[in-house]
Each structure stands twice: as structure tokens, then as C-alpha cells.
GROMACS .gro file of C-alpha atoms in nm:
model
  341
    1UNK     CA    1  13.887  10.019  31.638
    2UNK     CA    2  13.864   9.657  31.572
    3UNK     CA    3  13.981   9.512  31.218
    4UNK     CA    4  13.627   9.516  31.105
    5UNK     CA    5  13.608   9.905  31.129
    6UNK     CA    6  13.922   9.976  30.980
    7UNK     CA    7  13.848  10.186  30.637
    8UNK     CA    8  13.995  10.016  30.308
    9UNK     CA    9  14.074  10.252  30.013
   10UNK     CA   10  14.240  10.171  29.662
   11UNK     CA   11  14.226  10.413  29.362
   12UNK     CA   12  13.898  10.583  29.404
   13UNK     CA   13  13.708  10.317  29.621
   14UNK     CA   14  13.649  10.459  29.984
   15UNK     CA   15  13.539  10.226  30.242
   16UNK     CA   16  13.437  10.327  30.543
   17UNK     CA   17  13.496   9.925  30.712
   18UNK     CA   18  13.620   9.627  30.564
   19UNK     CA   19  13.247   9.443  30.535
   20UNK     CA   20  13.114   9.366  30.173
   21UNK     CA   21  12.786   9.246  30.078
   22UNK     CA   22  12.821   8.964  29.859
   23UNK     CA   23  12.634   8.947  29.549
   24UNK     CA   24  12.286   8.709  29.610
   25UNK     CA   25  12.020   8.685  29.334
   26UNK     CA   26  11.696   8.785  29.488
   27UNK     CA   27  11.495   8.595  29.245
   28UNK     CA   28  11.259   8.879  29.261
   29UNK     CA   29  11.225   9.084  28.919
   30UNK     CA   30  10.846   9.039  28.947
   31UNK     CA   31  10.807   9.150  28.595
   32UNK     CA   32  11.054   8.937  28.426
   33UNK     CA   33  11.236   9.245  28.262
   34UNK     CA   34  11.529   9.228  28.470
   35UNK     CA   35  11.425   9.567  28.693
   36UNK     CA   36  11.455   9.613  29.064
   37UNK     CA   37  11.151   9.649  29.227
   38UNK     CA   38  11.080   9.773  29.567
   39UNK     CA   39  11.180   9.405  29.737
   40UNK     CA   40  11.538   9.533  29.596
   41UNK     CA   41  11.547   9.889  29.702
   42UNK     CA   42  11.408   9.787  30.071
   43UNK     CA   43  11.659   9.456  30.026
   44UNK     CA   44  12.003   9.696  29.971
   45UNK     CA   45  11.914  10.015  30.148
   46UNK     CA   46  11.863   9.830  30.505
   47UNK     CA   47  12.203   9.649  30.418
   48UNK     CA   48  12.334  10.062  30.436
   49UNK     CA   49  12.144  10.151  30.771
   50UNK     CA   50  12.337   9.827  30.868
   51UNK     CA   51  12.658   9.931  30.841
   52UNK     CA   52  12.826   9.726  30.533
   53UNK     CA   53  13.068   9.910  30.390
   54UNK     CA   54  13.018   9.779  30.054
   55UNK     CA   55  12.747   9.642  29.865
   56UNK     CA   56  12.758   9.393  29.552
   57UNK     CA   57  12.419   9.458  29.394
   58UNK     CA   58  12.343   9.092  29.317
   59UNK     CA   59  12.451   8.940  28.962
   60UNK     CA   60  12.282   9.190  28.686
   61UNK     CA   61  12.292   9.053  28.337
   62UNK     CA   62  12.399   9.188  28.063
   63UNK     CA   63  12.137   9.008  27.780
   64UNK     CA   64  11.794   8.836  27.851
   65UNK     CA   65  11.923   8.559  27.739
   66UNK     CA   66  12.201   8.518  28.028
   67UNK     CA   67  11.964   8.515  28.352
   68UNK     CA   68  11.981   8.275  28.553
   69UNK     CA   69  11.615   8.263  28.596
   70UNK     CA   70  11.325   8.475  28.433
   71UNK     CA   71  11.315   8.640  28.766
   72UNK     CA   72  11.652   8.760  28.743
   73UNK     CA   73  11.811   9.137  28.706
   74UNK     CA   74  11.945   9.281  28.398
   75UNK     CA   75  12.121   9.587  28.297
   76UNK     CA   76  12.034   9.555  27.884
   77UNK     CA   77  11.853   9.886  27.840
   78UNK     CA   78  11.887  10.200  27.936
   79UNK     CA   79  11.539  10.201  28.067
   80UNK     CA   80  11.706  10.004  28.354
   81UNK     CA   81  11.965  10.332  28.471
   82UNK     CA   82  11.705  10.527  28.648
   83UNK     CA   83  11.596  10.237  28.865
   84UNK     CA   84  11.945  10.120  28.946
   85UNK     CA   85  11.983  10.478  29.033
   86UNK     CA   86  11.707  10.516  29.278
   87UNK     CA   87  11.835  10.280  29.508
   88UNK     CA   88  12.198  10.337  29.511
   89UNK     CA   89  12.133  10.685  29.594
   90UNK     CA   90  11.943  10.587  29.871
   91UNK     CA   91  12.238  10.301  29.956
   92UNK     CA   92  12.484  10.581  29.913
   93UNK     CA   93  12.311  10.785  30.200
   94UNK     CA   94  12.390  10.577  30.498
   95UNK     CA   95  12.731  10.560  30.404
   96UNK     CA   96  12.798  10.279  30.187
   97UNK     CA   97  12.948  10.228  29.852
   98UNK     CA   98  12.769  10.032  29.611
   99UNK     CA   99  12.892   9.805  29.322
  100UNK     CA  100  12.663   9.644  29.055
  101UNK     CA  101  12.795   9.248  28.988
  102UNK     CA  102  12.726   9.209  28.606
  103UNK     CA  103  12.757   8.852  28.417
  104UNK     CA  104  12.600   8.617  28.170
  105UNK     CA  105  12.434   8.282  28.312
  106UNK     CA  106  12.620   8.124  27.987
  107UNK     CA  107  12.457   7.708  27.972
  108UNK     CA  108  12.346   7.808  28.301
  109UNK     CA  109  12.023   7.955  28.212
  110UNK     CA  110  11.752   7.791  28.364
  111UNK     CA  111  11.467   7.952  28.193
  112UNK     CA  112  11.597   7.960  27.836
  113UNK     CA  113  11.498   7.719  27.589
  114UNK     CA  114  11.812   7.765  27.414
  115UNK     CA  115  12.117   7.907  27.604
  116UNK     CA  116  12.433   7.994  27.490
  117UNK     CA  117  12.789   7.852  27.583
  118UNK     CA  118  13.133   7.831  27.402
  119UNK     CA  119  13.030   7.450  27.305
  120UNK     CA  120  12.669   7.255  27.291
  121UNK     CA  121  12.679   7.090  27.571
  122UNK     CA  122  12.409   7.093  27.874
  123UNK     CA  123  12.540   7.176  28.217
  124UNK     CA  124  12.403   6.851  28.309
  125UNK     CA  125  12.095   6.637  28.253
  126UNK     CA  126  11.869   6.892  28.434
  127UNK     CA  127  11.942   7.236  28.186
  128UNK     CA  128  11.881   7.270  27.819
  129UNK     CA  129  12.168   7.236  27.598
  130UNK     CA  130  12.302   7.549  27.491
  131UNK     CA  131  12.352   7.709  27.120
  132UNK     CA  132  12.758   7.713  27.049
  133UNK     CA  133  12.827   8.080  27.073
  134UNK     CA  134  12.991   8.202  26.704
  135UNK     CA  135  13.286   8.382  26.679
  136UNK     CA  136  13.138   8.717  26.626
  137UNK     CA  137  12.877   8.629  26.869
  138UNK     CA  138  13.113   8.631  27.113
  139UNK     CA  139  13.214   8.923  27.036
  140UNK     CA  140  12.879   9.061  27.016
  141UNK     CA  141  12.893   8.946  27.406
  142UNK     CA  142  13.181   9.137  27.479
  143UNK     CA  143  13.007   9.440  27.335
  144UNK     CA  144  12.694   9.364  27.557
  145UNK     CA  145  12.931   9.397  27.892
  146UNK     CA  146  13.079   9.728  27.792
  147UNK     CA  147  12.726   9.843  27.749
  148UNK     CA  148  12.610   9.743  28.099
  149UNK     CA  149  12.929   9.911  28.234
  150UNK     CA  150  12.827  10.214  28.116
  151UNK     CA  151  12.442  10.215  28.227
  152UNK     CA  152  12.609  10.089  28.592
  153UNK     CA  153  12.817  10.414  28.574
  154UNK     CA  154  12.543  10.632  28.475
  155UNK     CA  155  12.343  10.494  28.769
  156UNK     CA  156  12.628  10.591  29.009
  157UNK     CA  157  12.811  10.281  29.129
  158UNK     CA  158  13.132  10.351  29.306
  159UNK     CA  159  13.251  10.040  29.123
  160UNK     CA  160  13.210   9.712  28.952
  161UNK     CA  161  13.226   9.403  28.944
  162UNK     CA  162  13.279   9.131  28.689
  163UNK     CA  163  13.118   8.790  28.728
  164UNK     CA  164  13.375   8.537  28.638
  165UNK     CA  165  13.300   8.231  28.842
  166UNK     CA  166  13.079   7.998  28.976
  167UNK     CA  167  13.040   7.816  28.642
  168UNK     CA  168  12.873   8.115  28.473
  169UNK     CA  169  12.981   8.216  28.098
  170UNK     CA  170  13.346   8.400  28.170
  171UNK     CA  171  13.428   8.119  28.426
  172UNK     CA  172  13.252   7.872  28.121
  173UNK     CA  173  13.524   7.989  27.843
  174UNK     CA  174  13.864   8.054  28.088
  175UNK     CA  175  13.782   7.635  28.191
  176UNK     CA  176  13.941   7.372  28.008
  177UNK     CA  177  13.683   7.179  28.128
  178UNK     CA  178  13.367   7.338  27.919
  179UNK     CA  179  13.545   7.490  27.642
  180UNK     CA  180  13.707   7.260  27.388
  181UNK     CA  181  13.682   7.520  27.106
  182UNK     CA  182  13.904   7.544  26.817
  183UNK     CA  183  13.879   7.916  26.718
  184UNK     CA  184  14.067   8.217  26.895
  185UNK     CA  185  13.851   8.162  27.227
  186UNK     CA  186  13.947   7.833  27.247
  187UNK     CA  187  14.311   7.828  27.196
  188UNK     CA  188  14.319   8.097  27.430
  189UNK     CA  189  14.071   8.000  27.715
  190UNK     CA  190  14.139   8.343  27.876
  191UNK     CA  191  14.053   8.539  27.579
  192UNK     CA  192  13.687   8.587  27.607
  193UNK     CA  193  13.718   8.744  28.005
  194UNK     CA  194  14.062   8.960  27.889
  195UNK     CA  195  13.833   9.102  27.602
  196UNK     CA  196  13.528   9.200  27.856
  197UNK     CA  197  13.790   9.321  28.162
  198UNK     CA  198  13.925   9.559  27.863
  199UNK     CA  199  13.536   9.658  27.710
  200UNK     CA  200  13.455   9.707  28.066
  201UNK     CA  201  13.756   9.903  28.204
  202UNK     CA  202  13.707  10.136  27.926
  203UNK     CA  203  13.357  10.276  28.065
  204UNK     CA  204  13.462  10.309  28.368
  205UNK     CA  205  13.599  10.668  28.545
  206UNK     CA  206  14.014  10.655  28.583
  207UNK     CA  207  14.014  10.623  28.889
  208UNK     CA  208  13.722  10.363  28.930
  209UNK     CA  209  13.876  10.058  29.057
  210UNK     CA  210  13.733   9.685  28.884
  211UNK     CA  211  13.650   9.388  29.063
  212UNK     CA  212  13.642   9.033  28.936
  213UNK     CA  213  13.465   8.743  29.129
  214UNK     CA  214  13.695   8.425  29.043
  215UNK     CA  215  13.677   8.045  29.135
  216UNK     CA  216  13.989   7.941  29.279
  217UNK     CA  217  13.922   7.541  29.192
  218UNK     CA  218  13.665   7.381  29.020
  219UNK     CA  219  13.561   7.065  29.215
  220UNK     CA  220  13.431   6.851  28.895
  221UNK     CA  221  13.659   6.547  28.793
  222UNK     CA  222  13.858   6.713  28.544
  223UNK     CA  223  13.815   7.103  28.645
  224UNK     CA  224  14.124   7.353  28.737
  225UNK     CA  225  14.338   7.355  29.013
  226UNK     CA  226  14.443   7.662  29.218
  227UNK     CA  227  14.759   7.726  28.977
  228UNK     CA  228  14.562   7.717  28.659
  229UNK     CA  229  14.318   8.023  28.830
  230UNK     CA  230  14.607   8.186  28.878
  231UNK     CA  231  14.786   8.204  28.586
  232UNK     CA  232  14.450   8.303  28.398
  233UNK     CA  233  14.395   8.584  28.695
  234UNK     CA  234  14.756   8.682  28.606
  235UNK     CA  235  14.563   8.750  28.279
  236UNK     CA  236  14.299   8.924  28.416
  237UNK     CA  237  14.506   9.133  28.647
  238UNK     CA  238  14.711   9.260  28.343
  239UNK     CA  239  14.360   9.347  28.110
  240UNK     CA  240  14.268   9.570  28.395
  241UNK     CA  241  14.140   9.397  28.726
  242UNK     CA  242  14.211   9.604  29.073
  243UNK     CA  243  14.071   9.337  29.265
  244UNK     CA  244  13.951   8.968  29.358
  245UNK     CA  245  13.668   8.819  29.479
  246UNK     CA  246  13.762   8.497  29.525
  247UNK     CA  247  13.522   8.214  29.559
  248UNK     CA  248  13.541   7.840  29.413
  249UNK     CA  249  13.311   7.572  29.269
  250UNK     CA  250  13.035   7.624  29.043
  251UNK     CA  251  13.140   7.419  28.773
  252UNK     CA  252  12.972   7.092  28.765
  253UNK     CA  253  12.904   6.838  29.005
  254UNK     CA  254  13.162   6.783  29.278
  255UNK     CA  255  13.391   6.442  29.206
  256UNK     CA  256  13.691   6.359  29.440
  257UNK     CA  257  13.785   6.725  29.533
  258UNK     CA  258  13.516   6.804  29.743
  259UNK     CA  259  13.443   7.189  29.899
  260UNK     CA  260  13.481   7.247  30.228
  261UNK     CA  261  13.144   7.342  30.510
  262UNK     CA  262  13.338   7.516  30.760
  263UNK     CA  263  13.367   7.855  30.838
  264UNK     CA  264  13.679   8.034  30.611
  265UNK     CA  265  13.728   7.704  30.432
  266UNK     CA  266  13.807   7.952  30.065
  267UNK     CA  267  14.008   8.178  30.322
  268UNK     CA  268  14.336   8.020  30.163
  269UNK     CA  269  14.231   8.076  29.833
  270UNK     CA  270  14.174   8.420  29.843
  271UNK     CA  271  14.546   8.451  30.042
  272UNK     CA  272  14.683   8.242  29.763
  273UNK     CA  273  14.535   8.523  29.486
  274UNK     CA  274  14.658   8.823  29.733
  275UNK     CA  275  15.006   8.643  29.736
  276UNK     CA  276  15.042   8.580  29.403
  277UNK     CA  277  14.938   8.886  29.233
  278UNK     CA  278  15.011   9.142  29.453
  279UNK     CA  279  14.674   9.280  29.467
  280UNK     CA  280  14.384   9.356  29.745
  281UNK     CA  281  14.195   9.053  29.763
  282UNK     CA  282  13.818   8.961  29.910
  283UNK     CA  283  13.725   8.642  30.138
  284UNK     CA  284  13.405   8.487  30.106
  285UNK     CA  285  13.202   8.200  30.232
  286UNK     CA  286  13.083   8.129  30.564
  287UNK     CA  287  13.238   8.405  30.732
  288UNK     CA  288  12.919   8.509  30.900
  289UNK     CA  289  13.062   8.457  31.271
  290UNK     CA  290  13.234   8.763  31.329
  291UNK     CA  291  13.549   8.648  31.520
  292UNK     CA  292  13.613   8.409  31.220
  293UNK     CA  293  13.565   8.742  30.973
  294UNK     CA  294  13.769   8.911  31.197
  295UNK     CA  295  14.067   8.714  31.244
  296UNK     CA  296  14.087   8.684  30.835
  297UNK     CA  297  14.167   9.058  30.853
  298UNK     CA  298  14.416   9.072  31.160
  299UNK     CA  299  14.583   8.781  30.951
  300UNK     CA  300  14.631   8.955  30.643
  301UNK     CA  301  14.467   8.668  30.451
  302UNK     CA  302  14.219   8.907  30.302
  303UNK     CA  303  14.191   9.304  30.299
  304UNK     CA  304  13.819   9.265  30.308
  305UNK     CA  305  13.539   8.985  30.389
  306UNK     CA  306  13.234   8.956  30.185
  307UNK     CA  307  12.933   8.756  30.394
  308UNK     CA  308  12.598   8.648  30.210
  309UNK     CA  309  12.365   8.385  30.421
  310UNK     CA  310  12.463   8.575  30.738
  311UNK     CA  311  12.341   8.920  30.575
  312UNK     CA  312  12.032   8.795  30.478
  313UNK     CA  313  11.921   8.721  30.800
  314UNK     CA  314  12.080   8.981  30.961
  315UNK     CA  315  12.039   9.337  30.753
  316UNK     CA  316  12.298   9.487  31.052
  317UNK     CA  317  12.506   9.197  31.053
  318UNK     CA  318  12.808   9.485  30.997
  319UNK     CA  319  12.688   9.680  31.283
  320UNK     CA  320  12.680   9.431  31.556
  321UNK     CA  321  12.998   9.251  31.397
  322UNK     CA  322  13.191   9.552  31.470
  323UNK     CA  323  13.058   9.576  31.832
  324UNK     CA  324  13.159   9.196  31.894
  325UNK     CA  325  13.480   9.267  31.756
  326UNK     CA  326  13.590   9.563  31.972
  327UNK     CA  327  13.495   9.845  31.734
  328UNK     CA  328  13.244  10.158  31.808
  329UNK     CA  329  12.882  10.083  31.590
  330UNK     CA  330  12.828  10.439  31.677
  331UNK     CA  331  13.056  10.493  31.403
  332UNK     CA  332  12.824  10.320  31.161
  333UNK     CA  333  12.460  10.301  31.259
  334UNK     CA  334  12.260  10.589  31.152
  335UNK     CA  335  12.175  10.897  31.382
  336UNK     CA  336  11.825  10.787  31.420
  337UNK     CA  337  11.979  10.427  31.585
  338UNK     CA  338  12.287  10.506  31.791
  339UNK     CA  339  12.094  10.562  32.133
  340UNK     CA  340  12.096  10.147  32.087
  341UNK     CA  341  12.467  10.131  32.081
   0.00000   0.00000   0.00000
């Protein structure tokens, strides 16, 4: 058994490896109503018959309003369950678990006219500039999460997760550098994601464990720095968060802290977040060669490793990474395929 193959389990969650899925908008919601179509069900059951041991259904919003594009998915009606359901079933049957991401695009929605953000100012020069969200709106927000939670449940994820970086609308209020608002969400920048983690915790099963993608830095002139994520994920742990996803960037253009392009180069951070809060914790970005994904494990950096870019050209990426690694992918590939292995 390599470190690849190794099952991961916390609360509820059974893994049969340590490979995740990472959460990649498809773009591909042909009729701009936020439902899967059969690009998505083809899309995440191969990722199954490839092995991964986890899926992150790529990120579903909770409102029209907060997609990314038109194009995007959504989880606002309950019209949405029975499609959701479909292909996690499916997922489900090759021996993965499958998690839905949900989030808000925030001042990040391209296709909206008028977005919403805690204050009413553009992303940059090439988005709209956003409505300031109210008070209660906010709220309202909060509300809209829980509600997604519990259509993701009914639709049988083995867990969720909570989309609260890459400069979308939890990442946009816990960041000093887009919110300057003087009511409660301001004076408390991690208000806004405590009161979702909570909403969202509550529709979940007991013993359903919660996962929260993070940024670990923002690389904009003026953004957080690796303590400041942690002392708000301190938050977050405490409101109800099992786990980590730990990513960085997002937040504006990049000004003298620049991200890395090299294989592992967030490894640290998501050691840093493991570390500090005592807590499982997931690696992502460019992990794709699987003696780099591999070595994060034997390390202890990371107690799983999420791969995108390298998944979507490679729907058995997880298979074969386990073979380089030492492991058996007669353990994971599918009766019908093991006569390759």
C-alpha cells in the first residue's frame, strides 16, 4: 500500500484513498438554471471508475445571483435535488464519496448586471460594481446557504463543503481588504462565514463532517497574511468546520507577494492550517505528478491531496497514481477494468 491508497476516515467520512477531486466549474449548465446536465453526470461518474476517493462537485451556488457565470450550477430550488441525486448515486457506485462545494460568486459575478458584495466596489475595472449587501440581506444570505445544505443532503452527499476563498463572497467579508463596513459584519470580518458554518452545520447529519475551502494569503497589495487566515479559521474551526481545504489567492490582482508555479508551492500552507488548528487538512495545487502528491502524505503535510488540471485530463488520474506510487489499482478500478492492472 502506498500513501496514496491509504483510507482516511473522520466522523462519518469514509475514504477509501487519500485522492480528492477538487472543485472545477464546468461552465456547462446549458440551460442557465444552474442544473447538471449530462456533461456533469458523464464529467463526475468517470472521476469514480477512476479511482478518486473523493469528489468536490464543482462550486454550486446558493442564489442566481452568486454564479460566477450564467453557465454556472446552483442548488436554489428544490427542483435541483433529484438531479444532484442522479449522479451522486451513480458516483457513489464505484466507490467514491461525493461532496457538493456550495458558495456565492459575491462582486465576482460575471454575468450579473448588479452583483452583490459587503461594499460597492467592482472587483476591478473588468466586473460590474456590486449592490452593498444590507444588513438583513446578509442575513437573508446566510439563510440561502442553510437551504442549499439541506437540498445537498437530500441528494445524498457524504459531505460538504463551504466555499470560503478564492475572492468569492465568504472570503469577500472575512478580508480586510474588501470589506470596510461599519455594521456588525464589518466590525467583525469573520461574522458573515461563522453565521453560514453554523446555518450550514445545522442541516447536516451528526456525524457528517464540514469542509471549508480557505485562502491562506491573499497576494493583492494590502490583502492578509498567513496569520490573519488563521486566526479567522480559528473562527471557523470553533462555528463548526471538521476540515480545510486550503488554497490561496483569489483576491485581486497579484502586487509584490506573488504565488508560486511549482508543484506543492500551497503545500506549506495547508501544513501551517493542520499545525495550527489541530485538524485534518487538504493540499491543493499542482500536485498532479504523483510522487510530488505522494510525498505530501508520507510527510504529514497534508492528510489528503486534492488535484484539478491533472484530473481533467486524466479521469483515472487516482488509479494510475496509486500504481506509480507502489499501491495495488486492483483495489480501485472497477471489475470490468482490472484485467488492465
Amino acid at each position: 500500500m502506498s500513501t496514496m491508497d491509504k483510507p482516511f476516515s473522520y466522523k462519518g467520512l469514509q475514504l477509501k484513498n487519500r485522492i480528492v477531486m477538487a472543485p472545477m466549474c464546468q461552465y456547462s449548465a446549458v440551460g442557465e438554471d444552474g442544473m447538471p446536465t449530462e456533461w456533469h453526470y458523464v464529467h463526475y461518474v468517470s472521476r469514480a471508475v477512476g479511482g478518486t476517493g473523493l469528489i468536490v462537485v464543482e462550486m454550486t451556488d446558493v442564489e442566481p445571483v452568486g454564479r460566477i457565470t450564467n453557465r454556472c450550477l446552483g442548488l436554489w430550488s428544490d427542483a435541483h435535488v433529484p438531479v444532484y441525486r442522479r449522479i451522486i448515486k451513480e458516483a457513489q457506485k464505484y466507490g467514491a464519496k461525493v461532496a457538493i462545494q456550495i458558495a456565492h460568486a459575491g462582486r465576482k459575478a460575471e454575468d450579473e448586471a448588479v452583483p452583490v458584495g459587503p461594499m460597492a466596489v467592482a472587483f476591478d475595472e473588468n466586473y460590474n460594481t456590486p449592490h452593498a449587501l444590507t444588513t438583513e440581506e446578509v442575513k437573508g444570505i446566510v439563510r440561502k446557504f442553510a437551504d442549499a445544505a439541506r437540498r445537498a443532503v437530500e441528494a445524498g452527499v457524504d459531505t460538504i463543503e463551504i466555499h470560503g476563498a478564492h475572492g468569492y463572497l465568504i472570503h469577500q467579508f472575512h478580508s480586510p481588504y474588501s470589506n470596510q463596513r461599519d455594521d456588525e459584519y464589518g466590525r467583525d470580518k469573520a461574522l458573515f462565514g461563522v453565521e453560514v458554518i453554523r446555518a450550514v452545520k445545522a442541516q447536516l447529519p451528526e456525524n457528517m463532517p464540514l469542509l471549508m475551502r480557505m485562502s491562506a494569503v491573499e497576494y493583492a497589495d494590502g490583502g492578509y497574511d498567513l496569520d490573519y487566515a488563521l486566526e479567522i479559521a480559528k473562527r471557523y474551526k470553533e462555528a463548526g468546520v471538521d476540515i480545510f481545504h486550503v488554497s490561496s489567492g483569489g483576491d485581486g490582482a497579484p502586487g509584490r507577494r506573488k504565488p508560486g508555479n511549482y508543484p506543492g508551492f500551497q503545500v506549506p500552507f495547508a501544513r501551517a492550517f493542520k499545525d495550527a488548528l489541530g485538524v485534518p487538512a487538504i493540499a491543493v495545487g499542482m500536485l498532479e505528478d504523483p510522487q510530488v502528491a505522494a510525498k505530501v502524505l508520507e510527510n504529514g503535510d497534508a492528510d489528503l491531496v486534492a488535484v484539478a488540471r491533472g484530473m481533467l485530463r486524466d479521469p483515472y488520474w487516482a488509479t494510475r497514481a496509486i500504481k506509480e506510487t507502489g499501491g495495488s489499482p486492483r483495489e480501485v478500478a472497477p471489475a470490468a477494468y482490472q484485467r488492465a492492472y
